[in-house]
């Protein structure tokens, strides 16, 4: 497994549930964690709530300082934010966990994305970055819960750069209980993002925080 020890991780939109949850687990695993936000003050407050040495600043500032950058903003703000950070993200591994979903009376459903998926949209907007898709199905509730020692799921990691997907698989395994599994090329990210709508339906029906496990590997 690739050595990810000491790599710093910035989280764009790290003030939200998913960003804070991932930040908390990576900070507990000993990674320098930088919370990003549109507001430096909100970022600092979120970092203080996480502890374990996490720091906060505006999205562009944390993106510039980190080895790996996770994108954890709502789909609505995804494209514009990445376009504004194109130069600062060049040469970096950018990990996209964005699920383009709509909600109506029947629950969650997958939205069409012109580029194919949110991850492919990121790759189109960031031609100089190494875009990887991962962490779509991880429950922010479980990541934040101090009573949850182990988060019981496989994280599917997709991308076109083998070194980058190996690194993100190893990073996923910094979260106790998680196994990082290669899930295919970036062009297959749509159904991974869309599958989150099914998982949300499962969670509602069974009052759970369901996760996926891949068998026989
Ligand atoms: N929640 C989960 O369990 C979960 C699990 C897997 C994947 N995800 C994915 O992770 C992403 C974040 O989820 P979340 O539940 O944490 O979302 P969220 O709380 O709604 O948003 C996260 C942060 O994004 C920033 N933001 C909001 N609108 C923005 C915009 N238009 N442009 C730039 N930044 C904006 C906000 O930070 P500031 O106002 O501080 O800038 C906000 O705190 C989503 O794409 C979701 O599909 C979520």
XYZ file of C-alpha atoms and ligand atoms in Angstrom:
265
model
C 0.000 0.000 0.000
C 1.250 3.494 -0.871
C 2.729 5.434 2.057
C 0.542 8.482 2.755
C 2.072 9.272 6.132
C 2.246 12.990 6.823
C 0.527 14.129 3.626
C -1.474 17.291 4.223
C -5.124 17.365 3.204
C -7.206 20.418 2.339
C -10.983 20.152 2.223
C -12.903 22.630 0.076
C -16.270 23.233 1.720
C -14.814 21.687 4.863
C -17.329 23.532 7.041
C -20.130 21.149 5.942
C -21.027 17.772 7.428
C -19.068 15.679 4.942
C -15.979 17.891 4.989
C -15.883 18.095 8.773
C -16.418 14.354 9.086
C -13.536 13.510 6.758
C -11.387 16.204 8.354
C -11.983 14.761 11.799
C -10.961 11.235 10.787
C -7.859 12.364 8.861
C -6.770 14.665 11.693
C -7.207 11.794 14.175
C -5.023 9.664 11.875
C -2.244 12.258 12.188
C -2.584 14.093 8.878
C -2.219 17.878 8.809
C -5.768 18.953 7.881
C -6.718 22.321 6.404
C -10.404 23.255 6.381
C -11.445 25.430 3.443
C -14.446 27.732 3.190
C -15.632 30.846 1.399
C -15.118 32.488 4.781
C -11.827 32.240 6.696
C -13.723 32.767 9.943
C -16.160 29.881 9.304
C -13.201 27.705 8.354
C -11.381 28.538 11.569
C -14.503 27.799 13.652
C -14.895 24.422 11.945
C -11.201 23.642 12.484
C -11.499 24.549 16.169
C -14.507 22.231 16.511
C -12.458 19.362 15.049
C -9.258 19.931 17.046
C -6.305 17.546 16.526
C -4.302 20.376 14.938
C -6.755 21.164 12.128
C -6.513 24.708 10.767
C -8.869 26.775 8.623
C -8.685 29.410 5.879
C -10.308 30.413 2.602
C -10.627 27.675 -0.037
C -7.880 29.074 -2.288
C -5.421 29.429 0.593
C -5.838 25.857 1.847
C -5.765 24.461 -1.689
C -2.412 26.154 -2.273
C -0.851 24.711 0.888
C -2.017 21.073 0.818
C -0.644 17.948 -0.870
C -4.128 16.553 -1.550
C -7.349 18.537 -1.988
C -10.790 17.050 -1.311
C -13.832 18.730 -2.878
C -16.820 18.575 -0.502
C -19.173 21.307 -1.683
C -22.755 20.869 -2.971
C -23.014 20.082 -6.684
C -24.621 23.486 -7.301
C -21.370 25.256 -6.379
C -18.953 22.633 -7.689
C -18.088 23.841 -11.193
C -17.737 27.530 -10.349
C -15.556 26.861 -7.318
C -13.194 24.579 -9.250
C -12.993 27.026 -12.156
C -11.923 29.724 -9.712
C -9.173 27.444 -8.313
C -7.867 26.010 -11.615
C -4.367 27.485 -11.293
C -3.883 26.726 -7.617
C -5.031 23.107 -8.097
C -2.723 22.437 -11.068
C -0.398 19.504 -10.406
C -2.331 18.356 -7.330
C -4.407 15.290 -6.612
C -8.012 16.490 -6.355
C -10.440 14.071 -4.732
C -14.073 14.626 -5.659
C -16.838 13.180 -3.455
C -19.678 15.263 -4.878
C -23.007 13.522 -5.544
C -25.229 15.440 -7.987
C -28.614 14.618 -6.465
C -32.085 16.077 -6.482
C -34.763 15.491 -3.862
C -38.533 15.417 -4.234
C -41.504 13.707 -2.567
C -40.199 10.305 -3.699
C -36.791 10.901 -2.143
C -33.343 11.291 -3.694
C -32.602 10.892 -7.407
C -29.516 11.348 -9.597
C -29.241 14.526 -11.659
C -27.886 14.426 -15.218
C -24.454 16.041 -15.588
C -23.364 17.415 -18.946
C -19.779 16.155 -18.549
C -20.997 12.685 -17.457
C -20.481 12.999 -13.701
C -19.315 15.499 -11.123
C -15.872 13.875 -11.166
C -15.635 14.207 -14.956
C -16.794 17.793 -14.631
C -13.897 18.356 -12.227
C -11.462 16.750 -14.676
C -12.790 18.918 -17.509
C -12.448 22.090 -15.458
C -9.037 21.116 -14.026
C -6.966 19.769 -16.934
C -3.735 20.219 -14.959
C -4.902 18.249 -11.900
C -5.042 14.521 -11.161
C -8.745 14.045 -10.430
C -9.848 11.040 -8.404
C -13.429 10.188 -7.348
C -13.914 8.712 -3.851
C -15.825 8.895 -0.543
C -19.295 9.186 -2.173
C -20.993 6.677 0.107
C -19.362 7.472 3.445
C -21.867 8.702 6.019
C -20.920 12.061 7.485
C -22.903 11.109 10.595
C -20.688 8.089 11.220
C -17.507 10.044 10.467
C -18.481 12.624 13.105
C -19.714 10.192 15.758
C -17.085 9.760 18.516
C -18.834 6.511 19.537
C -18.067 4.978 16.103
C -14.561 3.461 16.319
C -14.728 1.792 12.919
C -16.569 2.964 9.821
C -17.733 -0.269 8.202
C -17.510 0.123 4.402
C -15.394 -0.047 1.274
C -14.567 3.286 -0.336
C -14.645 2.947 -4.121
C -11.833 4.957 -5.707
C -12.032 5.846 -9.405
C -9.624 7.571 -11.717
C -7.388 7.410 -14.754
C -4.070 7.829 -12.899
C -3.077 4.594 -11.160
C -0.579 6.240 -8.807
C -3.224 8.747 -7.703
C -5.958 6.126 -7.148
C -3.483 3.983 -5.159
C -2.656 6.969 -2.991
C -6.321 7.789 -2.357
C -7.061 4.138 -1.558
C -4.328 4.284 1.072
C -5.698 7.571 2.367
C -9.179 6.049 2.730
C -7.652 3.338 4.888
C -6.476 5.976 7.368
C -10.120 5.865 8.527
C -10.441 2.851 10.841
C -12.629 0.115 9.348
C -12.447 1.423 5.791
C -10.983 -0.467 2.855
C -10.055 1.462 -0.293
C -11.046 -0.438 -3.456
C -10.222 0.589 -7.016
C -13.561 1.088 -8.761
C -12.647 1.849 -12.364
C -11.886 4.762 -14.635
C -13.304 8.217 -14.152
C -15.811 7.637 -16.959
C -17.536 5.177 -14.626
C -18.049 7.713 -11.842
C -21.649 8.539 -12.806
C -23.183 5.356 -11.429
C -21.109 5.595 -8.233
C -22.391 9.114 -7.622
C -25.934 8.098 -8.628
C -25.875 5.018 -6.365
C -25.889 7.412 -3.420
C -29.587 8.032 -4.176
C -30.223 4.320 -3.598
C -28.207 4.359 -0.388
C -30.217 7.341 0.862
C -33.411 5.349 0.134
C -31.986 2.372 2.054
C -31.077 4.624 4.972
C -34.592 6.088 5.097
C -36.320 2.700 4.845
C -34.135 0.933 7.422
C -33.223 3.950 9.570
C -29.532 3.181 9.012
C -26.252 4.623 7.794
C -25.652 1.935 5.165
C -22.293 1.266 3.523
C -21.090 -0.948 0.681
C -18.763 -3.956 0.841
C -17.270 -5.568 -2.288
C -16.846 -9.332 -1.916
C -14.218 -11.797 -3.189
C -11.289 -9.400 -3.353
N -23.265 14.588 3.901
C -22.893 13.372 3.562
O -23.108 12.394 4.314
C -22.153 13.140 2.254
C -21.612 11.877 1.994
C -20.916 11.668 0.799
C -20.733 12.712 -0.104
N -21.285 13.934 0.174
C -21.080 15.009 -0.814
O -20.205 15.938 -0.198
C -20.564 17.274 -0.584
C -20.769 18.101 0.670
O -21.850 17.573 1.411
P -22.346 18.311 2.749
O -23.503 17.544 3.260
O -21.180 18.561 3.658
O -22.851 19.707 2.098
P -23.150 21.127 2.726
O -23.025 21.088 4.206
O -24.432 21.601 2.137
O -21.998 22.027 2.066
C -20.646 21.942 2.421
C -20.013 23.308 2.386
O -19.921 23.778 1.047
C -19.877 25.197 1.046
N -20.762 25.679 -0.017
C -22.128 25.663 -0.031
N -22.592 26.157 -1.186
C -21.499 26.519 -1.911
C -21.321 27.113 -3.183
N -22.377 27.423 -3.974
N -20.055 27.339 -3.618
C -18.988 27.022 -2.846
N -19.102 26.468 -1.615
C -20.337 26.217 -1.164
C -20.338 25.669 2.425
O -19.184 26.159 3.090
P -18.879 27.739 3.314
O -20.220 28.426 3.355
O -18.178 27.728 4.625
O -18.037 28.132 2.161
C -20.816 24.397 3.102
O -20.551 24.373 4.491
C -21.824 17.164 -1.448
O -21.494 17.292 -2.802
C -22.361 15.773 -1.152
O -23.003 15.195 -2.278
C -21.979 14.172 1.334
